[in-house]
Amino acid sequence: MGKFFLCSCILVLLALPRTLQADVFGSGIRFTNPDGSSFDGSVTDGTGLTIHFILNDTASSVIVRIHNASNNNVLHTINLTNVPQGPNSTTWDGTGGATGTYYVSIEAGRTPRSSTSYSLIRFINTADLGQAIFSRGVDLVRNQNNPNFGFVYASNTGGDLKTGFTRYTAAGDPAGTDPGNPTLTPSTSVGDGGTTPWSGSPSAPAHATIDYLGRVYAVDHPKGEVWRMDDNDSPPYRVVSGVQSTRGLAFTGTDEDFKLYIASGTNVLRANLGTRDSLDTPVDTVAKLEMLVWDLVLDDDGNLYANLKSGTGFDGQFVGATERYNISGTLPITRQSAEWSIPWPGQPAGLGLWSGADTTTSDDDILYIVHRAQGTEADGNRHGIYSVKDLGGFTQTIEHIFHPTDATPFGGTGTTVNMRADIAIDPTGNIILFENGFEFIYILSPPSTAQTVSYTTKSAKSFSLGVTSVGRLEVGTPPRDFVLHQNYPNPFNPATNIEFALSQSAQIVLYVFDMLGREITVLADGHYAPGSYRVTFDARNLPGGTYFYRLQSGSFVETKKLVLLK
């Protein structure tokens, strides 16, 4: 692949590979009994605990560590070797386990595939699976505190799949509502039997983007709207409306500082959402760029990068540019204030950004651009993915890192990329390309000069020992409020029952802590339907004394005391 940097002319330059990126990582960490049933909170019955995880690539070594959640100390370690790509599991026999709350970390490592070039981890022909993608945007969850960490989400407008959001594992396997299918059923369009009024092909939903909490956004281009899906089981809802010709999305900030950036025709807008679920203030105009803004990203210093196209239709036309802007000053900025511009004879499509090892500065950021070449270009050899380094320097180092024909040894037959192709960059720097002309998914790993690369993932959820499964109670009258009942018996030895009631579906956590406020164990943590529930707390491994248990759900918090006699 050719390498060059941009100034006022194009010169050839050999770019040195970065060593900060990893390759393989674990995701989808969950816990069950060895028979696959929900974990019963006991390892003393001889069954143990099975830990499930997904690898996006093969790993020469995986270290599974079980940590005490109260102090992060490692209770037990399991060493695995030559672990395959995809779903895996290992079982802990319970050695050293005592009443308490625990979490798991997965450290996956391998030898880099290459020290000089990007390598194809996996190639998937989705049409051969009967699940041809009509994707209009792709992103993934990067927050390890979210159970969906590492999962890939795409907006889809039909084809073999329904119109709505689709979900895939970090290895590219379908992970939707139904086994073996990527479609998330709650997100589907009215025309496909769902509840979301997507405009449909070719322009809605489009430009999927995921925020710091793992919430998935997409635009409805004809309606000028932005929609958000908060979790896999809830339908999307409208968060921004009244915006013309919505396309690419990006975000900055968290909590009250959360801001959503929206490509709108030839402009870039900013919705200052904060913690609100819908915008009730006017949008800010950040940039007026004269050309159609197709996609955008912001780097670790808040600089704006935009892919620009000629034309006014949904897909735009050939001849475009990728440009960088400083938006920290007076707004709106214009094209004349671009810090640099990369001209494209074809169409720049998706944009992605690798934030590097230091997320407080853009010095080690890498920009990735999907480029659709014109048919008149020699052999179409400019199709594919380009990387841009030295983003804040006087010159930018540009490298053509992937062409669809690179997948030929893997069975790929693609020779071009579609104007709607999009990419996402995973937490270790791998690139996921959804190419919806040939309906292919490509996953690429970056080069590294390190002898080995590794990445550690912490489980988003914990598990507790000394607690039985939460059971639902059959009651005559549905609960009218959220209620936490007094445990019984109380005082108790060694076990007691705790009941709670929910008047509506909610995310809850029920946990026990001691007189010093130290968490002892989590009794329930998850999304529960309306109803009454009972959980048994087994404290046989705890010293006698006074403890407390607390139920939290949104603004509802209730705490009660229990006494263990020994």
Short mmCIF file of N, CA and C in Angstrom, two decimals, residues 341-447:
data_model
loop_
_atom_site.label_atom_id
_atom_site.label_comp_id
_atom_site.label_asym_id
_atom_site.label_seq_id
_atom_site.Cartn_x
_atom_site.Cartn_y
_atom_site.Cartn_z
N SER A 341 -6.27 19.95 4.90
CA SER A 341 -7.30 19.34 4.05
C SER A 341 -6.66 18.26 3.19
N ILE A 342 -7.27 17.09 3.17
CA ILE A 342 -6.84 15.99 2.31
C ILE A 342 -7.84 15.87 1.17
N PRO A 343 -7.47 16.17 -0.06
CA PRO A 343 -8.41 16.06 -1.18
C PRO A 343 -8.56 14.61 -1.63
N TRP A 344 -9.78 14.23 -1.97
CA TRP A 344 -10.05 12.89 -2.47
C TRP A 344 -10.68 12.99 -3.86
N PRO A 345 -10.14 12.26 -4.85
CA PRO A 345 -10.78 12.24 -6.16
C PRO A 345 -12.09 11.46 -6.14
N GLY A 346 -12.23 10.57 -5.16
CA GLY A 346 -13.45 9.80 -5.01
C GLY A 346 -14.31 10.34 -3.88
N GLN A 347 -14.95 9.42 -3.13
CA GLN A 347 -15.84 9.81 -2.04
C GLN A 347 -15.29 9.33 -0.70
N PRO A 348 -14.98 10.22 0.22
CA PRO A 348 -14.68 9.77 1.58
C PRO A 348 -15.98 9.35 2.26
N ALA A 349 -15.97 8.18 2.86
CA ALA A 349 -17.19 7.65 3.49
C ALA A 349 -17.04 7.69 5.01
N GLY A 350 -16.89 6.52 5.66
CA GLY A 350 -16.83 6.50 7.11
C GLY A 350 -15.54 7.04 7.67
N LEU A 351 -15.63 7.57 8.89
CA LEU A 351 -14.49 8.08 9.65
C LEU A 351 -14.39 7.33 10.97
N GLY A 352 -13.17 7.03 11.40
CA GLY A 352 -12.96 6.43 12.71
C GLY A 352 -11.73 7.03 13.35
N LEU A 353 -11.66 6.97 14.69
CA LEU A 353 -10.52 7.55 15.40
C LEU A 353 -10.04 6.59 16.48
N TRP A 354 -8.73 6.32 16.48
CA TRP A 354 -8.09 5.57 17.56
C TRP A 354 -7.48 6.58 18.51
N SER A 355 -7.89 6.57 19.78
CA SER A 355 -7.47 7.58 20.74
C SER A 355 -6.10 7.32 21.34
N GLY A 356 -5.47 6.21 20.98
CA GLY A 356 -4.14 5.94 21.48
C GLY A 356 -4.13 5.56 22.95
N ALA A 357 -2.93 5.40 23.50
CA ALA A 357 -2.80 5.01 24.90
C ALA A 357 -3.13 6.15 25.84
N ASP A 358 -2.92 7.38 25.40
CA ASP A 358 -3.17 8.55 26.23
C ASP A 358 -4.39 9.29 25.70
N THR A 359 -5.51 9.15 26.40
CA THR A 359 -6.76 9.75 25.93
C THR A 359 -6.90 11.21 26.34
N THR A 360 -5.87 11.78 26.95
CA THR A 360 -5.91 13.19 27.33
C THR A 360 -5.29 14.10 26.28
N THR A 361 -4.72 13.52 25.24
CA THR A 361 -4.10 14.31 24.18
C THR A 361 -4.29 13.62 22.84
N SER A 362 -4.31 14.41 21.78
CA SER A 362 -4.45 13.85 20.44
C SER A 362 -3.11 13.54 19.80
N ASP A 363 -2.02 13.69 20.56
CA ASP A 363 -0.69 13.49 19.98
C ASP A 363 -0.51 12.08 19.42
N ASP A 364 -1.15 11.08 20.06
CA ASP A 364 -1.00 9.71 19.57
C ASP A 364 -2.28 9.19 18.89
N ASP A 365 -3.21 10.09 18.58
CA ASP A 365 -4.44 9.68 17.89
C ASP A 365 -4.13 9.30 16.44
N ILE A 366 -4.92 8.37 15.90
CA ILE A 366 -4.83 7.99 14.49
C ILE A 366 -6.23 8.11 13.88
N LEU A 367 -6.33 8.79 12.76
CA LEU A 367 -7.59 8.95 12.04
C LEU A 367 -7.66 7.91 10.93
N TYR A 368 -8.83 7.29 10.77
CA TYR A 368 -9.03 6.30 9.70
C TYR A 368 -10.17 6.77 8.80
N ILE A 369 -9.97 6.62 7.50
CA ILE A 369 -10.91 7.10 6.50
C ILE A 369 -11.21 5.99 5.50
N VAL A 370 -12.49 5.74 5.26
CA VAL A 370 -12.90 4.83 4.19
C VAL A 370 -13.06 5.64 2.92
N HIS A 371 -12.44 5.17 1.83
CA HIS A 371 -12.48 5.92 0.56
C HIS A 371 -13.05 5.04 -0.55
N ARG A 372 -14.08 5.59 -1.23
CA ARG A 372 -14.62 4.94 -2.42
C ARG A 372 -14.02 5.63 -3.64
N ALA A 373 -13.28 4.88 -4.44
CA ALA A 373 -12.61 5.45 -5.61
C ALA A 373 -13.58 5.62 -6.77
N GLN A 374 -13.24 6.52 -7.68
CA GLN A 374 -14.00 6.65 -8.92
C GLN A 374 -13.68 5.47 -9.83
N GLY A 375 -14.63 5.14 -10.69
CA GLY A 375 -14.42 4.03 -11.60
C GLY A 375 -13.32 4.27 -12.60
N THR A 376 -12.96 5.53 -12.84
CA THR A 376 -11.93 5.84 -13.82
C THR A 376 -10.53 5.70 -13.25
N GLU A 377 -10.39 5.52 -11.94
CA GLU A 377 -9.06 5.40 -11.37
C GLU A 377 -8.46 4.04 -11.71
N ALA A 378 -7.17 4.02 -11.97
CA ALA A 378 -6.49 2.82 -12.44
C ALA A 378 -6.76 1.63 -11.53
N ASP A 379 -7.48 0.63 -12.07
CA ASP A 379 -7.77 -0.62 -11.37
C ASP A 379 -8.50 -0.43 -10.04
N GLY A 380 -9.04 0.76 -9.84
CA GLY A 380 -9.73 1.00 -8.57
C GLY A 380 -8.83 0.81 -7.37
N ASN A 381 -7.51 1.04 -7.54
CA ASN A 381 -6.58 0.72 -6.46
C ASN A 381 -6.60 1.71 -5.31
N ARG A 382 -7.44 2.72 -5.36
CA ARG A 382 -7.53 3.66 -4.25
C ARG A 382 -8.72 3.38 -3.34
N HIS A 383 -9.46 2.31 -3.61
CA HIS A 383 -10.52 1.90 -2.68
C HIS A 383 -9.90 1.44 -1.35
N GLY A 384 -10.65 1.55 -0.27
CA GLY A 384 -10.22 0.95 0.98
C GLY A 384 -10.12 1.91 2.14
N ILE A 385 -9.21 1.60 3.06
CA ILE A 385 -9.05 2.36 4.30
C ILE A 385 -7.68 3.04 4.30
N TYR A 386 -7.69 4.31 4.71
CA TYR A 386 -6.46 5.09 4.85
C TYR A 386 -6.30 5.50 6.31
N SER A 387 -5.06 5.50 6.78
CA SER A 387 -4.77 6.03 8.12
C SER A 387 -4.08 7.37 7.98
N VAL A 388 -4.34 8.25 8.95
CA VAL A 388 -3.70 9.56 9.00
C VAL A 388 -3.11 9.73 10.39
N LYS A 389 -1.79 9.94 10.46
CA LYS A 389 -1.09 10.14 11.72
C LYS A 389 -0.51 11.55 11.78
N ASP A 390 0.06 11.89 12.93
CA ASP A 390 0.63 13.23 13.14
C ASP A 390 -0.44 14.29 12.87
N LEU A 391 -1.58 14.12 13.51
CA LEU A 391 -2.75 14.94 13.19
C LEU A 391 -2.53 16.42 13.48
N GLY A 392 -1.75 16.73 14.49
CA GLY A 392 -1.53 18.12 14.84
C GLY A 392 -0.24 18.69 14.30
N GLY A 393 0.47 17.91 13.47
CA GLY A 393 1.75 18.35 12.95
C GLY A 393 1.63 19.22 11.71
N PHE A 394 2.79 19.69 11.24
CA PHE A 394 2.82 20.52 10.04
C PHE A 394 2.43 19.70 8.81
N THR A 395 2.83 18.43 8.80
CA THR A 395 2.44 17.52 7.73
C THR A 395 1.80 16.29 8.34
N GLN A 396 0.92 15.65 7.61
CA GLN A 396 0.23 14.46 8.08
C GLN A 396 0.71 13.24 7.28
N THR A 397 0.99 12.16 7.98
CA THR A 397 1.44 10.93 7.33
C THR A 397 0.21 10.10 6.97
N ILE A 398 0.04 9.84 5.69
CA ILE A 398 -1.14 9.12 5.19
C ILE A 398 -0.70 7.78 4.61
N GLU A 399 -1.40 6.72 4.99
CA GLU A 399 -1.05 5.39 4.51
C GLU A 399 -2.30 4.66 4.04
N HIS A 400 -2.22 4.05 2.88
CA HIS A 400 -3.30 3.20 2.37
C HIS A 400 -3.12 1.83 3.00
N ILE A 401 -3.88 1.53 4.06
CA ILE A 401 -3.60 0.35 4.88
C ILE A 401 -4.39 -0.88 4.48
N PHE A 402 -5.48 -0.70 3.70
CA PHE A 402 -6.30 -1.86 3.35
C PHE A 402 -7.03 -1.62 2.05
N HIS A 403 -6.98 -2.63 1.17
CA HIS A 403 -7.78 -2.67 -0.05
C HIS A 403 -8.61 -3.95 0.00
N PRO A 404 -9.85 -3.94 -0.49
CA PRO A 404 -10.69 -5.15 -0.40
C PRO A 404 -10.04 -6.41 -0.96
N THR A 405 -9.16 -6.27 -1.94
CA THR A 405 -8.51 -7.47 -2.49
C THR A 405 -7.54 -8.10 -1.50
N ASP A 406 -7.20 -7.40 -0.41
CA ASP A 406 -6.35 -8.01 0.62
C ASP A 406 -7.04 -9.20 1.27
N ALA A 407 -8.36 -9.28 1.14
CA ALA A 407 -9.11 -10.39 1.73
C ALA A 407 -9.25 -11.58 0.79
N THR A 408 -8.69 -11.50 -0.41
CA THR A 408 -8.81 -12.59 -1.38
C THR A 408 -8.34 -13.93 -0.80
N PRO A 409 -7.20 -13.98 -0.08
CA PRO A 409 -6.78 -15.27 0.49
C PRO A 409 -7.76 -15.84 1.51
N PHE A 410 -8.66 -15.00 2.02
CA PHE A 410 -9.65 -15.44 3.01
C PHE A 410 -10.99 -15.78 2.37
N GLY A 411 -11.05 -15.74 1.04
CA GLY A 411 -12.30 -15.99 0.33
C GLY A 411 -13.03 -14.75 -0.08
N GLY A 412 -12.44 -13.59 0.14
CA GLY A 412 -13.09 -12.34 -0.25
C GLY A 412 -13.07 -12.14 -1.75
N THR A 413 -14.17 -11.63 -2.26
CA THR A 413 -14.28 -11.35 -3.70
C THR A 413 -14.48 -9.86 -3.96
N GLY A 414 -14.41 -9.04 -2.92
CA GLY A 414 -14.63 -7.61 -3.08
C GLY A 414 -13.47 -6.91 -3.76
N THR A 415 -13.80 -5.92 -4.57
CA THR A 415 -12.79 -5.12 -5.25
C THR A 415 -12.98 -3.63 -4.99
N THR A 416 -14.11 -3.26 -4.38
CA THR A 416 -14.41 -1.85 -4.11
C THR A 416 -15.00 -1.73 -2.71
N VAL A 417 -15.19 -0.49 -2.27
CA VAL A 417 -15.99 -0.23 -1.08
C VAL A 417 -17.14 0.68 -1.45
N ASN A 418 -18.26 0.49 -0.80
CA ASN A 418 -19.46 1.25 -1.09
C ASN A 418 -19.37 2.65 -0.48
N MET A 419 -20.13 3.58 -1.06
CA MET A 419 -20.15 4.95 -0.56
C MET A 419 -20.75 5.04 0.84
N ARG A 420 -21.45 3.98 1.31
CA ARG A 420 -22.04 3.98 2.64
C ARG A 420 -21.26 3.12 3.62
N ALA A 421 -20.09 2.63 3.22
CA ALA A 421 -19.27 1.82 4.11
C ALA A 421 -18.86 2.63 5.33
N ASP A 422 -18.71 1.94 6.46
CA ASP A 422 -18.35 2.65 7.69
C ASP A 422 -17.41 1.79 8.51
N ILE A 423 -16.68 2.43 9.41
CA ILE A 423 -15.73 1.73 10.26
C ILE A 423 -15.92 2.13 11.71
N ALA A 424 -15.45 1.24 12.59
CA ALA A 424 -15.37 1.53 14.02
C ALA A 424 -14.03 1.01 14.51
N ILE A 425 -13.47 1.65 15.52
CA ILE A 425 -12.19 1.27 16.08
C ILE A 425 -12.43 0.72 17.48
N ASP A 426 -11.99 -0.53 17.72
CA ASP A 426 -12.29 -1.14 19.01
C ASP A 426 -11.28 -0.68 20.07
N PRO A 427 -11.46 -1.09 21.33
CA PRO A 427 -10.62 -0.55 22.41
C PRO A 427 -9.13 -0.85 22.28
N THR A 428 -8.76 -1.85 21.49
CA THR A 428 -7.35 -2.19 21.32
C THR A 428 -6.77 -1.66 20.01
N GLY A 429 -7.56 -0.92 19.25
CA GLY A 429 -7.06 -0.34 18.01
C GLY A 429 -7.38 -1.13 16.77
N ASN A 430 -8.10 -2.25 16.89
CA ASN A 430 -8.52 -2.99 15.71
C ASN A 430 -9.59 -2.21 14.95
N ILE A 431 -9.68 -2.45 13.65
CA ILE A 431 -10.62 -1.75 12.78
C ILE A 431 -11.70 -2.72 12.33
N ILE A 432 -12.97 -2.32 12.50
CA ILE A 432 -14.10 -3.10 11.99
C ILE A 432 -14.70 -2.33 10.83
N LEU A 433 -14.70 -2.94 9.65
CA LEU A 433 -15.25 -2.32 8.45
C LEU A 433 -16.51 -3.06 8.02
N PHE A 434 -17.63 -2.34 7.95
CA PHE A 434 -18.87 -2.88 7.38
C PHE A 434 -18.99 -2.32 5.96
N GLU A 435 -18.86 -3.20 4.97
CA GLU A 435 -18.89 -2.80 3.56
C GLU A 435 -20.16 -3.37 2.95
N ASN A 436 -21.13 -2.50 2.67
CA ASN A 436 -22.45 -2.99 2.30
C ASN A 436 -22.69 -3.02 0.81
N GLY A 437 -21.63 -2.93 0.00
CA GLY A 437 -21.79 -3.17 -1.43
C GLY A 437 -21.73 -4.65 -1.73
N PHE A 438 -20.69 -5.30 -1.20
CA PHE A 438 -20.56 -6.75 -1.31
C PHE A 438 -21.13 -7.45 -0.08
N GLU A 439 -21.58 -6.68 0.91
CA GLU A 439 -22.13 -7.20 2.18
C GLU A 439 -21.08 -7.99 2.97
N PHE A 440 -19.88 -7.42 3.09
CA PHE A 440 -18.79 -8.06 3.80
C PHE A 440 -18.49 -7.31 5.10
N ILE A 441 -17.99 -8.07 6.09
CA ILE A 441 -17.44 -7.50 7.31
C ILE A 441 -15.96 -7.88 7.37
N TYR A 442 -15.11 -6.88 7.58
CA TYR A 442 -13.67 -7.10 7.71
C TYR A 442 -13.24 -6.63 9.10
N ILE A 443 -12.36 -7.40 9.75
CA ILE A 443 -11.76 -6.98 11.02
C ILE A 443 -10.25 -7.01 10.86
N LEU A 444 -9.60 -5.86 11.11
CA LEU A 444 -8.16 -5.71 10.90
C LEU A 444 -7.46 -5.42 12.22
N SER A 445 -6.26 -5.97 12.40
CA SER A 445 -5.45 -5.64 13.57
C SER A 445 -4.29 -4.74 13.15
N PRO A 446 -3.88 -3.81 14.02
CA PRO A 446 -2.79 -2.89 13.70
C PRO A 446 -1.43 -3.55 13.88
N PRO A 447 -0.40 -2.99 13.27
CA PRO A 447 0.95 -3.52 13.47
C PRO A 447 1.49 -3.16 14.84
#
